[in-house]
mmCIF file of C-alpha atoms and ligand atoms in Angstrom:
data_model
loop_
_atom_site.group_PDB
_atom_site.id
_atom_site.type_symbol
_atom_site.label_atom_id
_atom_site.label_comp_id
_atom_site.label_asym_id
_atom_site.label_seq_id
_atom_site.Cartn_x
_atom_site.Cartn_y
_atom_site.Cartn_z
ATOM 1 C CA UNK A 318 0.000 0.000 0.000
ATOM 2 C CA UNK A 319 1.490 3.594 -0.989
ATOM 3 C CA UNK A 320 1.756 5.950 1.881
ATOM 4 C CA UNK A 321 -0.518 9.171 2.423
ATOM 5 C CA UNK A 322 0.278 12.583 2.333
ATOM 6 C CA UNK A 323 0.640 14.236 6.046
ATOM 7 C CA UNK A 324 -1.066 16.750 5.483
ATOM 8 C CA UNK A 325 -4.386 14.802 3.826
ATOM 9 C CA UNK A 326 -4.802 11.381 4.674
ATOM 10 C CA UNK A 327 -6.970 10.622 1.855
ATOM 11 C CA UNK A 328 -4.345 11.362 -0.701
ATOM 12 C CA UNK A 329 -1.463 8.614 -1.257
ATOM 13 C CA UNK A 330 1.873 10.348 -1.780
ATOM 14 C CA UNK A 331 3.535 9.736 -4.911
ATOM 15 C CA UNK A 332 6.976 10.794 -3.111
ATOM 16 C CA UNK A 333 7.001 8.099 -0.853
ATOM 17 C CA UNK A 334 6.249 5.036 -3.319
ATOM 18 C CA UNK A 335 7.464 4.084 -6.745
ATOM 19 C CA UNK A 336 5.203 4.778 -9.437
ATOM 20 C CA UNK A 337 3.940 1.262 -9.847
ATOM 21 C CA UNK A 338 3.034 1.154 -6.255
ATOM 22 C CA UNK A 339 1.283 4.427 -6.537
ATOM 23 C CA UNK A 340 -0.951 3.846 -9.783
ATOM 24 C CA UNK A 341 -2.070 0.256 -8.130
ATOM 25 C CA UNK A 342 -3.330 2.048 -5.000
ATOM 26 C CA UNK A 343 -5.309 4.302 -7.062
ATOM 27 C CA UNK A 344 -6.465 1.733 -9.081
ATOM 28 C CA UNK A 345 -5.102 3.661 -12.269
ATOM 29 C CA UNK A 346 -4.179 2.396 -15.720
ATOM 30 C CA UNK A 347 -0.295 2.080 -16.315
ATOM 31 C CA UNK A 348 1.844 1.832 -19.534
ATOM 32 C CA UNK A 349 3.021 -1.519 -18.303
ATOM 33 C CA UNK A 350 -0.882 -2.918 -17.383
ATOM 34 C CA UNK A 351 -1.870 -6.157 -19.232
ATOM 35 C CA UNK A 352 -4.737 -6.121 -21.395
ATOM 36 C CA UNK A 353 -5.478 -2.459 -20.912
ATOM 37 C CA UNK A 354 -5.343 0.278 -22.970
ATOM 38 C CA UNK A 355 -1.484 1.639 -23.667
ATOM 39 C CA UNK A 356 -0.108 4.985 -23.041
ATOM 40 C CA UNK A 357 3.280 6.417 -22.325
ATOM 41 C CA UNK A 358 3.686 8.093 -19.221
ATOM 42 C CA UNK A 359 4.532 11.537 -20.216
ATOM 43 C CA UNK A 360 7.550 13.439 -19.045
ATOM 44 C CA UNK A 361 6.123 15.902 -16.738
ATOM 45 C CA UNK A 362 4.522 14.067 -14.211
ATOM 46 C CA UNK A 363 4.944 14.498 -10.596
ATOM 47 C CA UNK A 364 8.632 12.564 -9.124
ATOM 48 C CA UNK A 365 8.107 9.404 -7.741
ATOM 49 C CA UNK A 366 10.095 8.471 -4.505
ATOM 50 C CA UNK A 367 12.322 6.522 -6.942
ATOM 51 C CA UNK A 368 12.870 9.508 -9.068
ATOM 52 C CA UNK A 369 13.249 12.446 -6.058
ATOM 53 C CA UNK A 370 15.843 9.719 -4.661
ATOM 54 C CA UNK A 371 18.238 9.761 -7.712
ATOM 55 C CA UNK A 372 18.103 13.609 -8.534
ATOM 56 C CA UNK A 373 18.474 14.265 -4.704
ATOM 57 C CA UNK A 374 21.784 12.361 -4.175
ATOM 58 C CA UNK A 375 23.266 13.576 -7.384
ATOM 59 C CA UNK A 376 22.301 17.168 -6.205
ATOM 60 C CA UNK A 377 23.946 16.169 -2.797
ATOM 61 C CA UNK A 378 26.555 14.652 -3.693
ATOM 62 C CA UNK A 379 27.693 16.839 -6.353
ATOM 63 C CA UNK A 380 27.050 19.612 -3.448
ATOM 64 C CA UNK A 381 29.433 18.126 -1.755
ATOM 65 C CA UNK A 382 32.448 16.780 -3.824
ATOM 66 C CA UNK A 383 32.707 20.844 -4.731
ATOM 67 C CA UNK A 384 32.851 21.805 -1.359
ATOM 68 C CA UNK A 385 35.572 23.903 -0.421
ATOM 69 C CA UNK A 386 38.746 22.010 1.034
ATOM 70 C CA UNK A 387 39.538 24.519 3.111
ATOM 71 C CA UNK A 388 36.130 26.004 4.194
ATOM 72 C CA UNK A 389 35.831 29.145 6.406
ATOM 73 C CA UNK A 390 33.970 28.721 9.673
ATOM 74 C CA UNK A 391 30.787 30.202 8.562
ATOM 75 C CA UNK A 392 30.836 27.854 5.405
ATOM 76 C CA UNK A 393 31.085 24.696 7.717
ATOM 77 C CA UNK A 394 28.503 25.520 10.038
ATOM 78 C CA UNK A 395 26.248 26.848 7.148
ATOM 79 C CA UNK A 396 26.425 23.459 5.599
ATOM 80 C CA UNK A 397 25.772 21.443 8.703
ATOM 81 C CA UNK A 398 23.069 23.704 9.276
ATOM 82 C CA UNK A 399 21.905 22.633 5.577
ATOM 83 C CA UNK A 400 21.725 18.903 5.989
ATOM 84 C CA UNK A 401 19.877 19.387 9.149
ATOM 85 C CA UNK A 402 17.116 21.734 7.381
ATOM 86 C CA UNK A 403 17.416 19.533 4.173
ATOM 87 C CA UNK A 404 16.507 16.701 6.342
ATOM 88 C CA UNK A 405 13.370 17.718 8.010
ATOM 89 C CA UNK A 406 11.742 18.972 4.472
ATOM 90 C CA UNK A 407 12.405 15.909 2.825
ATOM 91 C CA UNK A 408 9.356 15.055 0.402
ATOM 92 C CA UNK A 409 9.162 11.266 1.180
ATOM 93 C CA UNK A 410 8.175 11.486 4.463
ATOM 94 C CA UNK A 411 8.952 7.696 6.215
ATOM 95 C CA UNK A 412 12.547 8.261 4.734
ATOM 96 C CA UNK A 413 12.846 11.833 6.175
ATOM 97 C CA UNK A 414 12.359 10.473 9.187
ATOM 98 C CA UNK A 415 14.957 7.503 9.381
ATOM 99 C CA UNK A 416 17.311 10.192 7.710
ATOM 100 C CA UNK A 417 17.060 12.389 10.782
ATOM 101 C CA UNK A 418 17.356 9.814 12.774
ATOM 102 C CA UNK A 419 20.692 8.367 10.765
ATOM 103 C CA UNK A 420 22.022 12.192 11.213
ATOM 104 C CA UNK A 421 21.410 12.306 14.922
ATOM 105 C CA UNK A 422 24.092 9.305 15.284
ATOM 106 C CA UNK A 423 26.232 10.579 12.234
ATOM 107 C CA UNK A 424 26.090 14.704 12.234
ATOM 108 C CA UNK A 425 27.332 16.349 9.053
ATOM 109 C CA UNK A 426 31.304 16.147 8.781
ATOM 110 C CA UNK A 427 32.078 19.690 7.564
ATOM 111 C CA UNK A 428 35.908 20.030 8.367
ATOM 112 C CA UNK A 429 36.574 19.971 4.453
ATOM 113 C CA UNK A 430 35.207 18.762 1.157
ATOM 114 C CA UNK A 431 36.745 15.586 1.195
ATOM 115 C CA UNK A 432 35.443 15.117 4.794
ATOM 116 C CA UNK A 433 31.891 15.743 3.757
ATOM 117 C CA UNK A 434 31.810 13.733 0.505
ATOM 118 C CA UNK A 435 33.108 10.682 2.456
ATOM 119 C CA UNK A 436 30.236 11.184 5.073
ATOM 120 C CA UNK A 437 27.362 11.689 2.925
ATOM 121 C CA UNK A 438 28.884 8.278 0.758
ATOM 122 C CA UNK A 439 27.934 6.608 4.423
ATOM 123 C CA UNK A 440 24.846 8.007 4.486
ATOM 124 C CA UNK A 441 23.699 6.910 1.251
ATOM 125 C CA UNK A 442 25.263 3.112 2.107
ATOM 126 C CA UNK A 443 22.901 2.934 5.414
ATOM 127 C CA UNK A 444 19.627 3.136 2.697
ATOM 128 C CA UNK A 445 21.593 1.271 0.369
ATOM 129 C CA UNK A 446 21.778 -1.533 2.655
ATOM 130 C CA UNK A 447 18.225 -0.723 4.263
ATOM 131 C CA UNK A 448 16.876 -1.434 0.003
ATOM 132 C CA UNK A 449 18.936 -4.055 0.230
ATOM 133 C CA UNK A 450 20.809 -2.654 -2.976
ATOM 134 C CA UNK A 451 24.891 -2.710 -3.337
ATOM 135 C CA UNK A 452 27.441 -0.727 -1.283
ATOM 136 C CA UNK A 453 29.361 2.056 -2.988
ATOM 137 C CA UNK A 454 33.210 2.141 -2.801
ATOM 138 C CA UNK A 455 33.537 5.515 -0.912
ATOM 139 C CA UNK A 456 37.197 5.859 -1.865
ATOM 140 C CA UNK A 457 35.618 6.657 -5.313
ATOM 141 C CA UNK A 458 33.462 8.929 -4.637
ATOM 142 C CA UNK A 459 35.100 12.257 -6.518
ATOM 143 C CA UNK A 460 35.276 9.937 -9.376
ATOM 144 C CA UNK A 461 31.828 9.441 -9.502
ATOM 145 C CA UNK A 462 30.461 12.778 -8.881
ATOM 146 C CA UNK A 463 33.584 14.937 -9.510
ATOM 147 C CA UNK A 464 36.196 14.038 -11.308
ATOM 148 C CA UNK A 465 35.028 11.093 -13.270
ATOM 149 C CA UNK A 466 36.464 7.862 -13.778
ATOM 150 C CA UNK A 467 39.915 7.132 -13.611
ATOM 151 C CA UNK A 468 39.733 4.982 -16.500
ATOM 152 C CA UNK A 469 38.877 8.299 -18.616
ATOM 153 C CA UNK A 470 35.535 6.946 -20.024
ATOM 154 C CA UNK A 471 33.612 10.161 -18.794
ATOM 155 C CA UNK A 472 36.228 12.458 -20.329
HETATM 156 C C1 FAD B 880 18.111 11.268 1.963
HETATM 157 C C2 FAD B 880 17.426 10.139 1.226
HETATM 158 C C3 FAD B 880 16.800 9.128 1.929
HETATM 159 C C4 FAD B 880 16.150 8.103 1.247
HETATM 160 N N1 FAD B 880 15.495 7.156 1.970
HETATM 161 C C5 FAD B 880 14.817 6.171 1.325
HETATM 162 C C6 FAD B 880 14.063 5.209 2.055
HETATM 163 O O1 FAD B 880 14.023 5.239 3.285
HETATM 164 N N2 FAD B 880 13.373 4.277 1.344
HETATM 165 C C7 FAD B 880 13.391 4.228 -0.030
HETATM 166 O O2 FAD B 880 12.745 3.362 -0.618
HETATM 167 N N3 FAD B 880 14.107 5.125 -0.742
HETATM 168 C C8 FAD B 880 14.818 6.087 -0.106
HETATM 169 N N4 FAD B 880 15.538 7.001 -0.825
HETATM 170 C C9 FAD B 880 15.667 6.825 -2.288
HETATM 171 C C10 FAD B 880 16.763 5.781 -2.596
HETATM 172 O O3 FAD B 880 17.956 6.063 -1.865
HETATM 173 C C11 FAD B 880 17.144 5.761 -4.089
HETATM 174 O O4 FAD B 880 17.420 7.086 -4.533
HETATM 175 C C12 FAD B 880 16.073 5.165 -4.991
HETATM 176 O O5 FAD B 880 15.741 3.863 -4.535
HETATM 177 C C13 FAD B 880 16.599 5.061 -6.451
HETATM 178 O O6 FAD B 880 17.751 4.215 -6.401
HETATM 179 P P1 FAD B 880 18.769 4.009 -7.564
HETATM 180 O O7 FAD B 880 19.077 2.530 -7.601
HETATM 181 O O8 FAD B 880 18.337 4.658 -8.825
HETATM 182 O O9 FAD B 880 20.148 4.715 -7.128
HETATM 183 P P2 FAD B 880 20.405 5.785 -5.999
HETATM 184 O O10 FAD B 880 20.519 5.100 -4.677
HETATM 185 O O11 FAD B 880 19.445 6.908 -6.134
HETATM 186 O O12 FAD B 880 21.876 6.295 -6.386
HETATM 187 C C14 FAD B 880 22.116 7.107 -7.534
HETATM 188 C C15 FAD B 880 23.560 6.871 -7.983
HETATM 189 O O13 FAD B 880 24.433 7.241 -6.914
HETATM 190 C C16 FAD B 880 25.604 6.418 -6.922
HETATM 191 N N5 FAD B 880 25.737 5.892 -5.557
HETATM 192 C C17 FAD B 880 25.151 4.820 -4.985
HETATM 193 N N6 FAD B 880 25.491 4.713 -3.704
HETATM 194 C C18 FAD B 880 26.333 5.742 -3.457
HETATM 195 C C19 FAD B 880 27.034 6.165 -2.301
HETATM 196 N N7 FAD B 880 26.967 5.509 -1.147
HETATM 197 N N8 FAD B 880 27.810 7.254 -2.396
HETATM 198 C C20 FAD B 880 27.945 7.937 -3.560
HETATM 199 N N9 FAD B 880 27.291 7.598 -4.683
HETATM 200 C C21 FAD B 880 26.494 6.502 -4.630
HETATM 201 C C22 FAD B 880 25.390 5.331 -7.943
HETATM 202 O O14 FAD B 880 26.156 5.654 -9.091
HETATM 203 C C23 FAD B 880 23.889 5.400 -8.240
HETATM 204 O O15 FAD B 880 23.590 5.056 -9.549
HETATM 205 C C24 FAD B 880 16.175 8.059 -0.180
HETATM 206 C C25 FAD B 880 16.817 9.074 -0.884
HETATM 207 C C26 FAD B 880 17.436 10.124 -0.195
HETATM 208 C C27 FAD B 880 18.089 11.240 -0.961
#
């Protein structure tokens, strides 16, 4: 069952399921139902948790493999500050909460850039391994979101 909106309990939110998930709680027609009629989904539809997910950690990570090395005090605190804010505005509510919860035992490791790109790699291993999906290397993680591949395939 999809989960509901907060703020209106009769409306599933599409933020905290995938988009199969979603359409069979609301009993709609999908692209991929048998025996019904076919449409593509079109581009512009509302995110699905899936979706938010993926543009949200490249937006995060990205934020933070540019972060300054050598970051003033003001720029350290700011982005600690930001994760915590970040965290309680969330738009898929049930993981919003275990994400504050994962930053109350692991705060936001501002000291430098490579600091913070290391700790946010952790964060996104603890849901990794909540989805049950694979672990990321986090000695790579400039290459993936910085730098690219050492290999040179993403030059
Ligand atoms: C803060 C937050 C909390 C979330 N909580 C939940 C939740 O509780 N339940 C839920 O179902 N979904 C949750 N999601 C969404 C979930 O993490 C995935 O984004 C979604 O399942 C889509 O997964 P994906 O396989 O496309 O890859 P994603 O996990 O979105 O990863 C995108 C890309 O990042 C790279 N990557 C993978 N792991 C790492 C890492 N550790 N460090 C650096 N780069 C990495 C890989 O190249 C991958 O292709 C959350 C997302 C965010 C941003």
């Amino acid at each position: 069952m999809p989960s509901h909106r907060s703020d209106d309990e009769d409306k599933p939110c599409r933020a905290c399921s995938d988009f199969k998930t979603w359409a069979k709680g609301q009993n709609k027609v999908t692209f991929t139902s048998p025996n019904k009629p076919q449409h593509p989904r079109p581009k512009d539809c509302p995110l699905d948790k899936d979706e938010i997910g993926r543009s949200t950690w490249g937006f995060l990570h990205s934020m933070a493999s540019y972060f300054p090395d050598k970051p003033t005090k003001k720029q350290s605190e700011d982005m600690a500050r930001f994760f915590n804010i970040f965290a309680q505005f969330y738009p898929c509510e049930p993981c919003a909460i275990d994400f504050q919860e994962d930053l109350k035992r692991h705060p936001p490791k501002t000291s430098s850039g490579t600091a913070l790109a290391r700790w946010l790699c952790e964060r996104h291993n603890t849901v990794n391994k909540k989805l049950g999906k694979p672990v990321f290397d986090c000695s790579k993680v400039h290459e993936r979101w910085r730098d690219g591949w050492k290999d040179g395939s993403c030059d």
